[in-house]
Coordinates of C-alpha atoms in Angstrom, one line a residue:
Chain A
M199 CA 1.5 -14.9 29.7
S200 CA 4.2 -17.5 29.1
R201 CA 3.1 -17.8 25.4
I202 CA 3.8 -14.2 24.6
S203 CA 7.4 -14.4 25.5
S204 CA 8.1 -17.5 23.5
F205 CA 6.9 -16.8 20.0
E206 CA 8.7 -16.9 16.7
V207 CA 7.8 -15.2 13.4
S208 CA 8.6 -17.2 10.3
R209 CA 8.4 -16.2 6.7
S210 CA 9.4 -19.2 4.6
T211 CA 7.4 -22.3 4.0
R212 CA 8.7 -25.7 2.7
A213 CA 7.6 -24.9 -0.8
S214 CA 9.4 -21.6 -0.7
K215 CA 12.6 -23.3 0.5
V216 CA 12.4 -25.7 -2.4
A217 CA 11.6 -22.8 -4.7
L218 CA 14.7 -20.9 -3.5
V219 CA 16.9 -23.8 -4.6
G220 CA 15.0 -23.8 -7.9
W221 CA 15.7 -20.1 -8.4
I222 CA 19.4 -20.6 -7.7
V223 CA 19.5 -23.4 -10.3
I224 CA 17.7 -21.3 -12.9
L225 CA 20.0 -18.3 -12.2
G226 CA 23.0 -20.6 -12.6
V227 CA 21.7 -21.9 -16.0
L228 CA 21.0 -18.3 -17.1
I229 CA 24.6 -17.2 -16.2
S230 CA 26.0 -20.1 -18.3
V231 CA 23.9 -19.3 -21.4
P232 CA 26.3 -17.0 -23.2
F233 CA 29.0 -19.8 -23.1
W234 CA 26.9 -22.3 -25.0
A235 CA 23.9 -20.8 -26.6
G236 CA 23.6 -19.0 -29.9
R237 CA 23.2 -15.3 -30.6
G238 CA 19.5 -15.7 -31.3
D239 CA 18.8 -17.4 -28.0
M240 CA 20.6 -14.7 -26.1
R241 CA 18.7 -12.0 -27.9
F242 CA 15.5 -13.8 -27.0
L243 CA 16.5 -14.1 -23.3
I244 CA 17.4 -10.4 -23.2
E245 CA 14.0 -9.5 -24.5
F246 CA 12.4 -11.9 -22.0
A247 CA 14.4 -10.3 -19.2
Y248 CA 13.4 -6.8 -20.0
Y249 CA 9.7 -7.6 -20.4
L250 CA 9.7 -9.5 -17.1
T251 CA 11.4 -6.6 -15.4
L252 CA 8.9 -4.1 -16.9
A253 CA 6.1 -6.5 -15.7
Q254 CA 7.5 -6.6 -12.2
M255 CA 7.6 -2.8 -12.1
W256 CA 4.0 -2.4 -13.5
N257 CA 2.8 -5.0 -11.0
L258 CA 4.5 -3.1 -8.1
L259 CA 2.8 0.1 -9.2
A260 CA -0.7 -1.3 -10.1
G261 CA -0.9 -4.6 -8.2
Y262 CA 0.7 -3.5 -4.9
A263 CA 0.2 0.3 -4.8
G264 CA -3.1 0.4 -6.7
L265 CA -1.6 3.0 -9.1
V266 CA -3.0 1.7 -12.4
S267 CA -0.7 3.6 -14.9
V268 CA -0.9 3.3 -18.7
G269 CA 2.0 5.7 -19.1
Q270 CA 5.0 3.6 -18.1
Q271 CA 6.3 4.0 -21.7
A272 CA 7.2 7.6 -20.6
F273 CA 10.0 6.2 -18.5
V274 CA 11.1 3.5 -21.0
G275 CA 11.4 6.3 -23.6
L276 CA 13.2 8.7 -21.3
G277 CA 15.6 5.9 -20.3
G278 CA 16.4 5.2 -24.0
Y279 CA 16.9 8.8 -24.8
M280 CA 19.1 9.5 -21.8
L281 CA 21.3 6.6 -22.8
F282 CA 21.7 8.1 -26.3
A283 CA 22.3 11.6 -25.0
A284 CA 24.8 10.4 -22.4
S285 CA 26.8 8.2 -24.8
V286 CA 26.7 10.3 -27.9
Y287 CA 27.0 13.8 -26.4
F288 CA 28.8 13.2 -23.1
G289 CA 31.0 10.3 -24.1
I290 CA 29.8 8.2 -21.2
H291 CA 30.2 4.4 -21.7
P292 CA 26.6 3.2 -22.5
V293 CA 26.6 0.5 -19.7
I294 CA 27.6 3.2 -17.2
A295 CA 24.9 5.5 -18.7
I296 CA 22.2 2.9 -17.7
P297 CA 22.3 3.5 -13.9
I298 CA 22.8 7.3 -14.5
A299 CA 19.5 7.2 -16.5
G300 CA 17.9 5.4 -13.6
V301 CA 18.8 8.2 -11.2
L302 CA 17.8 11.0 -13.5
I303 CA 14.5 9.4 -14.2
A304 CA 13.8 9.0 -10.5
L305 CA 14.3 12.8 -10.2
I306 CA 12.1 13.5 -13.2
S307 CA 9.3 11.2 -11.9
I308 CA 8.9 13.3 -8.7
P309 CA 7.4 16.4 -10.4
T310 CA 5.5 14.1 -12.7
A311 CA 4.0 12.4 -9.6
F312 CA 2.8 15.7 -8.3
V313 CA 0.8 16.2 -11.5
V314 CA -0.7 12.7 -11.9
F315 CA -1.3 12.1 -8.1
R316 CA -3.9 14.8 -8.3
L317 CA -6.0 12.3 -10.3
R318 CA -7.5 9.1 -9.1
G319 CA -8.5 5.7 -10.6
A320 CA -9.3 6.0 -14.4
Y321 CA -8.3 9.6 -14.4
F322 CA -4.9 8.7 -13.0
A323 CA -4.5 6.1 -15.8
I324 CA -5.4 8.7 -18.5
G325 CA -3.2 11.3 -16.9
T326 CA -0.1 9.1 -17.0
W327 CA -0.8 8.3 -20.7
V328 CA -1.0 12.1 -21.4
V329 CA 2.3 12.6 -19.6
A330 CA 3.9 9.9 -21.8
E331 CA 2.4 11.5 -25.0
V332 CA 3.8 14.9 -23.9
F333 CA 7.3 13.4 -23.6
R334 CA 6.9 11.7 -27.0
L335 CA 6.0 15.0 -28.7
L336 CA 8.7 16.8 -26.8
F337 CA 11.4 14.4 -28.0
A338 CA 10.2 14.7 -31.6
Q339 CA 11.1 18.4 -31.4
I340 CA 14.7 17.9 -30.2
S341 CA 16.6 17.8 -33.5
S342 CA 20.0 17.0 -31.8
L343 CA 18.4 13.7 -30.8
G344 CA 17.1 13.0 -34.3
G345 CA 13.7 14.7 -34.0
G346 CA 10.7 12.8 -35.2
S347 CA 12.7 10.3 -37.3
G348 CA 15.1 9.4 -34.4
M349 CA 18.8 8.5 -34.4
S350 CA 21.3 5.6 -34.2
I351 CA 24.3 5.2 -32.0
P352 CA 27.3 6.1 -34.2
A353 CA 29.4 3.0 -35.2
K354 CA 32.4 4.5 -33.4
I355 CA 30.6 4.4 -30.1
V356 CA 29.1 1.0 -30.8
K357 CA 32.7 -0.3 -31.2
E358 CA 33.6 1.2 -27.8
I359 CA 30.9 -0.8 -26.0
A360 CA 32.9 -4.0 -26.2
S361 CA 35.8 -5.5 -28.2
G362 CA 33.5 -7.5 -30.6
R363 CA 30.0 -8.4 -31.5
T364 CA 29.9 -11.5 -29.3
E365 CA 31.4 -9.6 -26.4
R366 CA 28.8 -6.8 -26.8
D367 CA 26.0 -9.3 -26.8
M368 CA 27.4 -10.9 -23.7
L369 CA 27.8 -7.6 -21.9
I370 CA 24.2 -6.6 -22.7
Y371 CA 23.0 -10.1 -21.7
F372 CA 24.6 -9.9 -18.3
T373 CA 23.4 -6.3 -17.8
A374 CA 19.9 -7.5 -18.6
L375 CA 20.3 -10.4 -16.1
V376 CA 21.5 -8.1 -13.4
I377 CA 18.7 -5.7 -14.0
L378 CA 16.1 -8.5 -13.9
V379 CA 17.5 -10.0 -10.7
A380 CA 17.9 -6.6 -9.0
G381 CA 14.4 -5.5 -10.0
T382 CA 12.7 -8.6 -8.8
A383 CA 14.8 -8.6 -5.6
M384 CA 13.7 -5.0 -5.0
V385 CA 10.0 -5.9 -5.3
Y386 CA 10.5 -8.9 -3.1
L387 CA 12.5 -7.2 -0.3
L388 CA 10.1 -4.2 -0.4
M389 CA 7.1 -6.4 0.0
R390 CA 8.7 -8.2 2.9
S391 CA 9.7 -4.9 4.6
K392 CA 7.4 -2.7 6.6
Y393 CA 6.6 -0.8 3.3
G394 CA 5.0 -4.0 2.0
L395 CA 2.9 -4.0 5.1
A396 CA 1.9 -0.4 4.5
L397 CA 1.1 -1.1 0.8
T398 CA -1.1 -4.0 1.6
A399 CA -2.8 -2.0 4.3
I400 CA -3.4 1.0 1.9
R401 CA -4.8 -1.4 -0.7
D402 CA -7.3 -2.9 1.9
S403 CA -8.3 0.4 3.6
E404 CA -6.9 3.9 3.2
P405 CA -8.6 5.5 6.2
A406 CA -7.5 2.6 8.5
S407 CA -3.8 2.7 7.4
D408 CA -3.9 6.5 7.7
S409 CA -5.1 6.2 11.3
L410 CA -2.3 3.7 12.1
G411 CA 0.4 6.2 11.2
V412 CA 1.0 5.3 7.5
N413 CA 1.8 8.3 5.3
I414 CA -0.2 7.2 2.3
F415 CA 1.1 9.9 -0.1
K416 CA 4.7 9.3 0.8
T417 CA 4.4 5.5 0.5
K418 CA 2.7 5.8 -3.0
L419 CA 5.3 8.4 -4.1
T420 CA 8.2 6.1 -3.0
I421 CA 6.7 3.2 -5.1
Y422 CA 6.0 5.5 -8.1
V423 CA 9.6 6.8 -8.1
A424 CA 11.2 3.4 -7.5
S425 CA 9.1 1.8 -10.3
A426 CA 9.9 4.8 -12.7
A427 CA 13.6 4.5 -12.0
V428 CA 13.8 0.8 -12.8
T429 CA 11.5 1.1 -15.8
G430 CA 13.9 3.8 -17.0
V431 CA 16.9 1.5 -16.5
V432 CA 15.1 -1.1 -18.6
G433 CA 14.4 1.5 -21.2
A434 CA 18.1 2.4 -21.4
L435 CA 18.9 -1.3 -21.8
I436 CA 16.2 -1.9 -24.5
F437 CA 17.7 0.9 -26.7
L438 CA 21.3 -0.2 -26.0
Q439 CA 20.3 -3.5 -27.6
K440 CA 18.4 -1.9 -30.4
L441 CA 21.1 0.7 -31.1
R442 CA 18.5 2.9 -32.7
I443 CA 15.8 5.1 -31.2
S444 CA 12.8 7.1 -32.4
P445 CA 10.0 8.8 -30.4
D446 CA 7.3 6.5 -31.7
V447 CA 9.2 3.4 -30.7
A448 CA 10.6 4.8 -27.5
F449 CA 7.2 6.0 -26.2
S450 CA 5.1 3.2 -27.6
L451 CA 2.0 2.5 -25.5
Q452 CA 1.5 -0.9 -27.1
D453 CA 5.0 -2.3 -26.7
W454 CA 5.9 -1.0 -23.3
T455 CA 2.6 -0.8 -21.4
A456 CA -0.2 -2.6 -23.1
A457 CA 1.8 -5.8 -23.5
V458 CA 3.1 -5.5 -20.0
I459 CA -0.4 -5.1 -18.6
F460 CA -1.4 -8.2 -20.5
I461 CA 1.5 -10.1 -19.0
V462 CA 0.7 -9.1 -15.4
V463 CA -3.1 -9.6 -15.7
I464 CA -2.8 -13.0 -17.3
G465 CA -0.1 -14.2 -14.9
G466 CA -1.7 -12.8 -11.7
I467 CA -1.7 -9.2 -10.5
G468 CA -0.5 -8.4 -7.0
T469 CA 2.0 -11.3 -6.8
I470 CA 5.6 -11.7 -7.7
E471 CA 5.0 -15.1 -9.3
G472 CA 2.3 -13.7 -11.6
P473 CA 4.5 -11.6 -13.9
I474 CA 6.9 -14.5 -14.3
I475 CA 4.1 -16.8 -15.5
G476 CA 2.6 -14.1 -17.6
T477 CA 5.9 -13.4 -19.4
L478 CA 6.2 -17.1 -20.2
I479 CA 2.7 -17.2 -21.6
Y480 CA 3.2 -14.0 -23.6
F481 CA 6.4 -15.2 -25.2
G482 CA 4.8 -18.7 -25.7
L483 CA 1.8 -17.3 -27.5
R484 CA 4.0 -14.9 -29.5
S485 CA 6.3 -17.6 -30.9
L486 CA 3.3 -19.9 -31.5
L487 CA 1.3 -17.2 -33.5
S488 CA 4.1 -15.1 -35.0
D489 CA 3.4 -16.5 -38.5
Y490 CA -0.3 -15.5 -38.5
G491 CA 0.1 -11.7 -38.5
S492 CA -2.9 -9.8 -37.2
I493 CA -4.6 -13.0 -35.9
Y494 CA -1.9 -12.9 -33.2
M495 CA -3.3 -9.7 -31.7
I496 CA -6.9 -11.0 -31.9
V497 CA -5.9 -14.2 -30.0
L498 CA -4.1 -12.2 -27.4
G499 CA -7.2 -10.0 -26.9
C500 CA -9.4 -13.0 -26.6
V501 CA -7.1 -14.6 -24.0
A502 CA -7.1 -11.4 -22.0
V503 CA -10.9 -11.1 -22.1
V504 CA -11.5 -14.8 -21.1
M505 CA -9.0 -14.6 -18.3
M506 CA -10.5 -11.4 -16.9
L507 CA -13.9 -13.0 -16.9
W508 CA -13.0 -16.5 -15.6
A509 CA -9.8 -15.9 -13.6
P510 CA -9.4 -12.3 -12.6
K511 CA -6.5 -13.3 -10.4
G512 CA -4.6 -14.8 -13.3
V513 CA -3.0 -18.2 -13.8
W514 CA -1.1 -17.9 -10.5
G515 CA -4.4 -17.2 -8.8
L516 CA -5.8 -20.4 -10.2
I517 CA -2.7 -22.3 -8.9
T518 CA -2.8 -20.8 -5.4
Q519 CA -6.6 -21.6 -5.2
K520 CA -5.7 -25.3 -5.5
F521 CA -2.4 -25.4 -3.6
D522 CA -1.3 -23.3 -0.7
L523 CA 1.9 -22.2 -2.5
Q524 CA 4.2 -19.2 -2.2
L525 CA 7.4 -19.1 -4.1
F526 CA 8.3 -15.6 -2.9
P527 CA 7.0 -15.7 0.7
V528 CA 6.0 -12.3 2.0
N529 CA 3.5 -13.4 4.7
R530 CA 4.4 -13.8 8.3
R531 CA 3.4 -16.8 10.5
V532 CA 3.5 -16.8 14.3
T533 CA 4.5 -20.0 15.9
W534 CA 4.9 -20.8 19.6
K535 CA 8.0 -22.4 21.0
Chain B
M70 CA -1.8 19.8 35.6
T71 CA -2.6 20.4 31.9
A72 CA -5.3 18.4 30.2
L73 CA -4.2 15.7 27.8
L74 CA -6.7 16.9 25.2
E75 CA -8.3 20.3 25.0
V76 CA -10.9 21.1 22.5
Q77 CA -11.6 24.8 22.1
N78 CA -14.6 26.4 20.3
L79 CA -14.7 24.0 17.4
H80 CA -16.9 24.9 14.5
K81 CA -17.6 22.8 11.4
S82 CA -20.3 23.4 8.7
Y83 CA -21.1 21.6 5.5
G84 CA -22.6 24.4 3.4
S85 CA -25.4 25.9 5.6
L86 CA -25.6 22.8 7.8
K87 CA -23.8 23.4 11.1
V88 CA -22.6 20.0 12.3
T89 CA -20.3 21.3 15.1
E90 CA -21.1 24.6 16.8
D91 CA -18.8 26.0 19.4
I92 CA -17.9 22.8 21.2
S93 CA -15.3 23.0 24.0
F94 CA -14.2 20.4 26.5
S95 CA -11.1 18.9 27.9
I96 CA -10.0 15.5 29.3
N97 CA -7.2 14.7 31.8
R98 CA -4.8 11.8 31.7
G99 CA -6.4 8.6 32.8
E100 CA -9.9 9.9 32.5
A101 CA -12.7 8.3 30.4
L102 CA -15.3 10.5 28.7
G103 CA -18.4 9.2 27.0
V104 CA -20.1 11.1 24.2
I105 CA -23.7 10.5 23.4
G106 CA -26.3 12.2 21.2
P107 CA -29.0 11.2 18.7
N108 CA -28.2 10.1 15.2
G109 CA -27.0 13.1 13.2
A110 CA -26.1 15.1 16.3
G111 CA -22.5 15.5 15.1
K112 CA -20.8 12.8 17.2
S113 CA -18.8 11.3 14.4
T114 CA -17.8 14.7 13.0
L115 CA -16.6 15.7 16.5
F116 CA -14.7 12.4 16.6
N117 CA -13.1 13.0 13.2
L118 CA -12.2 16.6 14.2
I119 CA -10.2 15.2 17.2
A120 CA -8.7 12.2 15.3
G121 CA -7.7 14.3 12.3
G122 CA -9.9 13.0 9.5
I123 CA -11.6 16.4 9.2
R124 CA -10.3 20.0 9.6
P125 CA -12.5 22.4 11.6
D126 CA -13.6 25.7 10.1
S127 CA -12.4 27.4 13.3
G128 CA -11.3 26.4 16.8
T129 CA -8.3 24.4 18.1
V130 CA -7.5 21.0 19.2
L131 CA -4.6 20.8 21.7
F132 CA -3.1 17.5 22.4
N133 CA -0.5 17.3 25.2
G134 CA -0.2 21.1 24.9
L135 CA 0.6 20.8 21.2
D136 CA -1.7 22.5 18.6
V137 CA -2.6 19.5 16.4
T138 CA -5.6 21.2 14.6
N139 CA -4.0 21.1 11.2
F140 CA -2.2 17.7 11.7
H141 CA -3.0 14.9 9.3
L142 CA -4.6 11.7 10.6
H143 CA -1.3 9.7 10.4
E144 CA 0.6 12.5 12.2
R145 CA -1.9 12.6 15.1
S146 CA -1.7 8.8 15.3
I147 CA 2.1 9.0 15.7
K148 CA 1.7 11.7 18.3
G149 CA -0.5 9.3 20.4
I150 CA -4.2 9.6 19.3
G151 CA -5.4 6.2 18.5
R152 CA -8.9 5.5 17.0
S153 CA -11.2 2.8 16.1
F154 CA -13.7 2.9 13.2
Q155 CA -17.5 2.6 13.6
I156 CA -17.6 0.1 10.7
P157 CA -14.5 -2.1 11.2
H158 CA -11.8 -1.7 8.6
P159 CA -9.8 -4.9 8.8
F160 CA -6.9 -5.4 6.4
G161 CA -8.5 -8.4 4.8
G162 CA -5.5 -9.5 2.8
M163 CA -3.3 -9.8 5.9
T164 CA -3.3 -12.0 9.0
V165 CA -4.6 -10.6 12.3
F166 CA -1.0 -10.5 13.5
E167 CA 0.1 -8.5 10.4
N168 CA -2.8 -6.1 10.9
L169 CA -1.3 -5.1 14.3
L170 CA 2.3 -4.8 12.9
V171 CA 1.1 -1.9 10.8
G172 CA 0.4 0.4 13.8
A173 CA 3.3 -1.0 15.7
S174 CA 5.7 -0.2 12.9
F175 CA 4.4 3.1 11.6
S176 CA 2.7 4.8 14.5
A177 CA 4.5 3.4 17.5
K178 CA 7.6 3.4 15.3
L179 CA 9.0 0.1 16.6
K180 CA 11.4 -2.1 14.6
G181 CA 11.7 -5.8 14.0
Q182 CA 11.2 -7.9 17.1
D183 CA 10.0 -5.0 19.2
A184 CA 7.1 -4.4 16.8
E185 CA 6.3 -8.1 16.8
A186 CA 6.4 -8.3 20.6
L187 CA 4.0 -5.3 20.8
A188 CA 1.6 -7.0 18.3
I189 CA 1.7 -10.2 20.3
D190 CA 1.1 -8.3 23.6
V191 CA -1.9 -6.5 22.1
L192 CA -3.3 -9.7 20.7
D193 CA -3.0 -11.2 24.2
R194 CA -4.7 -8.2 25.9
T195 CA -7.6 -8.2 23.4
G196 CA -8.2 -12.0 23.4
L197 CA -7.1 -12.5 19.8
L198 CA -4.0 -14.5 20.4
E199 CA -5.6 -17.7 19.0
K200 CA -6.4 -15.9 15.8
A201 CA -2.9 -14.5 15.1
N202 CA -2.4 -16.4 11.8
R203 CA -6.0 -16.1 10.6
P204 CA -6.7 -13.8 7.6
A205 CA -8.4 -10.8 9.1
G206 CA -11.2 -11.0 6.4
E207 CA -12.5 -14.2 7.9
L208 CA -13.2 -12.9 11.4
T209 CA -16.7 -12.7 13.0
L210 CA -18.2 -9.4 13.9
L211 CA -17.1 -9.5 17.6
E212 CA -13.6 -10.5 16.5
R213 CA -13.5 -7.7 14.0
K214 CA -14.6 -5.2 16.7
R215 CA -11.8 -6.6 19.0
L216 CA -9.4 -6.3 16.1
E217 CA -10.5 -2.7 15.6
L218 CA -9.7 -2.0 19.3
A219 CA -6.4 -4.0 19.0
K220 CA -5.3 -2.0 16.0
A221 CA -5.9 1.3 17.8
L222 CA -3.9 -0.2 20.8
S223 CA -1.0 -1.2 18.5
T224 CA -0.2 2.5 18.0
Q225 CA 0.5 2.7 21.8
P226 CA -1.9 5.6 22.1
A227 CA -2.0 8.0 25.0
L228 CA -5.6 8.8 24.1
L229 CA -7.9 6.2 22.7
L230 CA -11.0 7.2 20.7
L231 CA -13.7 4.5 20.3
D232 CA -16.4 5.1 17.7
E233 CA -19.6 3.0 18.4
I234 CA -17.5 0.0 19.0
A235 CA -20.3 -1.9 20.7
G236 CA -22.8 -1.3 17.9
G237 CA -24.3 -4.4 16.4
L238 CA -23.1 -6.7 19.1
T239 CA -25.4 -9.0 21.1
E240 CA -25.9 -8.3 24.8
H241 CA -23.4 -10.9 25.8
E242 CA -20.8 -9.8 23.3
C243 CA -21.3 -6.2 24.4
H244 CA -20.7 -7.3 28.0
E245 CA -17.4 -9.0 27.0
L246 CA -16.3 -5.9 25.2
V247 CA -17.1 -3.7 28.2
E248 CA -15.0 -5.9 30.4
L249 CA -12.1 -5.6 27.9
I250 CA -12.4 -1.8 27.8
N251 CA -12.6 -1.7 31.6
S252 CA -9.4 -3.7 31.9
L253 CA -7.7 -1.2 29.5
R254 CA -8.9 1.6 31.8
K255 CA -7.2 -0.1 34.7
E256 CA -3.9 0.1 32.8
G257 CA -4.4 3.8 32.8
I258 CA -5.4 4.6 29.3
T259 CA -7.3 7.8 28.5
L260 CA -10.5 7.2 26.7
I261 CA -13.1 9.0 24.6
W262 CA -16.0 6.7 23.7
I263 CA -18.9 7.5 21.4
E264 CA -21.7 5.1 21.9
H265 CA -25.5 4.7 21.5
I266 CA -25.6 1.9 24.1
V267 CA -25.8 4.1 27.1
H268 CA -25.7 1.4 29.9
A269 CA -22.4 0.1 28.4
L270 CA -21.0 3.5 28.3
V271 CA -22.1 4.5 31.9
S272 CA -20.4 1.3 33.3
V273 CA -17.0 2.5 32.0
V274 CA -16.8 6.3 31.8
D275 CA -16.3 9.0 34.5
R276 CA -18.0 11.8 32.6
L277 CA -20.6 12.1 29.9
L278 CA -20.8 14.7 27.2
V279 CA -24.1 15.1 25.4
I280 CA -24.4 16.8 22.0
D281 CA -27.4 17.5 19.9
F282 CA -27.6 19.4 16.6
G283 CA -23.9 20.1 16.9
V284 CA -24.2 21.9 20.2
K285 CA -23.0 20.8 23.6
L286 CA -26.2 20.1 25.6
D287 CA -24.7 18.9 28.9
E288 CA -21.5 17.6 30.5
G289 CA -20.8 16.0 33.8
E290 CA -21.2 12.9 36.1
P291 CA -23.0 10.2 34.0
H292 CA -26.1 9.8 36.3
A293 CA -26.6 13.5 36.8
V294 CA -26.4 14.0 33.0
M295 CA -28.9 11.3 32.3
N296 CA -31.3 12.9 34.8
N297 CA -31.1 16.2 33.1
P298 CA -34.6 16.8 31.7
K299 CA -33.2 18.1 28.4
V300 CA -31.2 14.9 28.0
Q301 CA -34.1 12.8 28.9
E302 CA -36.2 14.5 26.3
I303 CA -33.8 13.4 23.5
Y304 CA -33.1 10.0 25.0
M305 CA -36.7 9.4 25.8
G306 CA -37.2 6.2 27.8
I307 CA -33.6 5.2 28.0
S308 CA -32.2 5.2 31.5
A309 CA -28.7 5.0 32.7
E310 CA -29.2 1.7 34.4

């Protein structure tokens, strides 16, 4: 009996403590980037940040909650359009419009969830895609937002974003960094909380989690809404950088979901480390093969097929198979004092 | 004194197949009830009607005086009905300790250290303390059965439902499990146990309920029930000893 009163639950490992220092150093370097790097580097890092955030959100949805969606472009597009509507028609500063878009998209995702949650597995995937297509067709009809050909943010509003081009780039860069850190922290803290416990339980056995008091529907809905909101925020950011939007680009399956699925599956689904590695690989392959045109897509496809056959847990899965490593520790270990 | 659980005139059919026909019984606090019957008699259906996995076509389930007939599984768990599964459902991706935190956090609604303390206490009571940090997917069958029981206990149930928890165990393992369940009984837990292994059941329960083809065949003191000619007919050759 003496042992039960003297236990301790620890989360971190030695590797994760070292990793924490590493993350702080990387974050410090990223904060300093605008003060020494060129415009091109910053644009590259902004793109990297929004792809990584999209990947973390798709991983949260598919990898942790088992909701394999191919319709996340719905929320990217909605986020972009809301940014345009808020800044052009309501005179809201675009950077302020980003979190507003997140809140509105969280609200829109609730009725959407009640439609797609009626479907399971592959049907759920197709359902989410259909929803995204409906949004694309809908926005092509709204002539005040440019209809099918889209619209640009008027130069007057662009000038209001920041005092100059460099300042604007810096503002967007820091916004992207904040969104990336907040999005990743959200996934990490969620997975460490009791909701992470519930999600893992649901993934392993739905009837058992149900009988242990877990409200499966509510848990999945919460994850769906949180993931939609952050995806929408990223969408707003993407089109703030692009300064131009059209339905086909905003609701692009290939750009905002297919590429993101590639990233997560290659990196390692169901882990926080996986999307980070996947994004590095994706951008690496892209800059390596960008001169070869369509061969690039063929190589990406081959890499995906080979990975799914030989390493279904992704690159991070291969690494953890060899080393007992956790850079974002979510597990609990009981030790006795 | 009102009964902890009162089942009134439960009916459940799948198409033309009647799996539960007009079953009524009740159980008082601190009592242990065993449910037996041949394969396909409707034991598991009855079990799921009580635990909340299945809704009856008619009839009511009263728990603590509250009509829970239309409650979901997770709501009944929160109210105090804990259950084990016939085929263990370990959360293979978690440690044994984390498996217990699920019920402690969501059903018993404990926070932080209180939930952890309950999980540790249940591990101790079920003999799984040494396995706390092991992934649940790596456990042996007996350990998985113990975990099944531990997970049900982690919800701090007022009523514990066990579904063929001794099935597939060796004679020795079965004996160990019976000892464990008897020690829980001494703590005052109310129990409904469905089991094929009649001698294990009889050594624990106060009363037996026999069902066949969805109908209640007999109910009463275990030895008297086992001596009922009708029961002997379906349980040919199996004695209570």
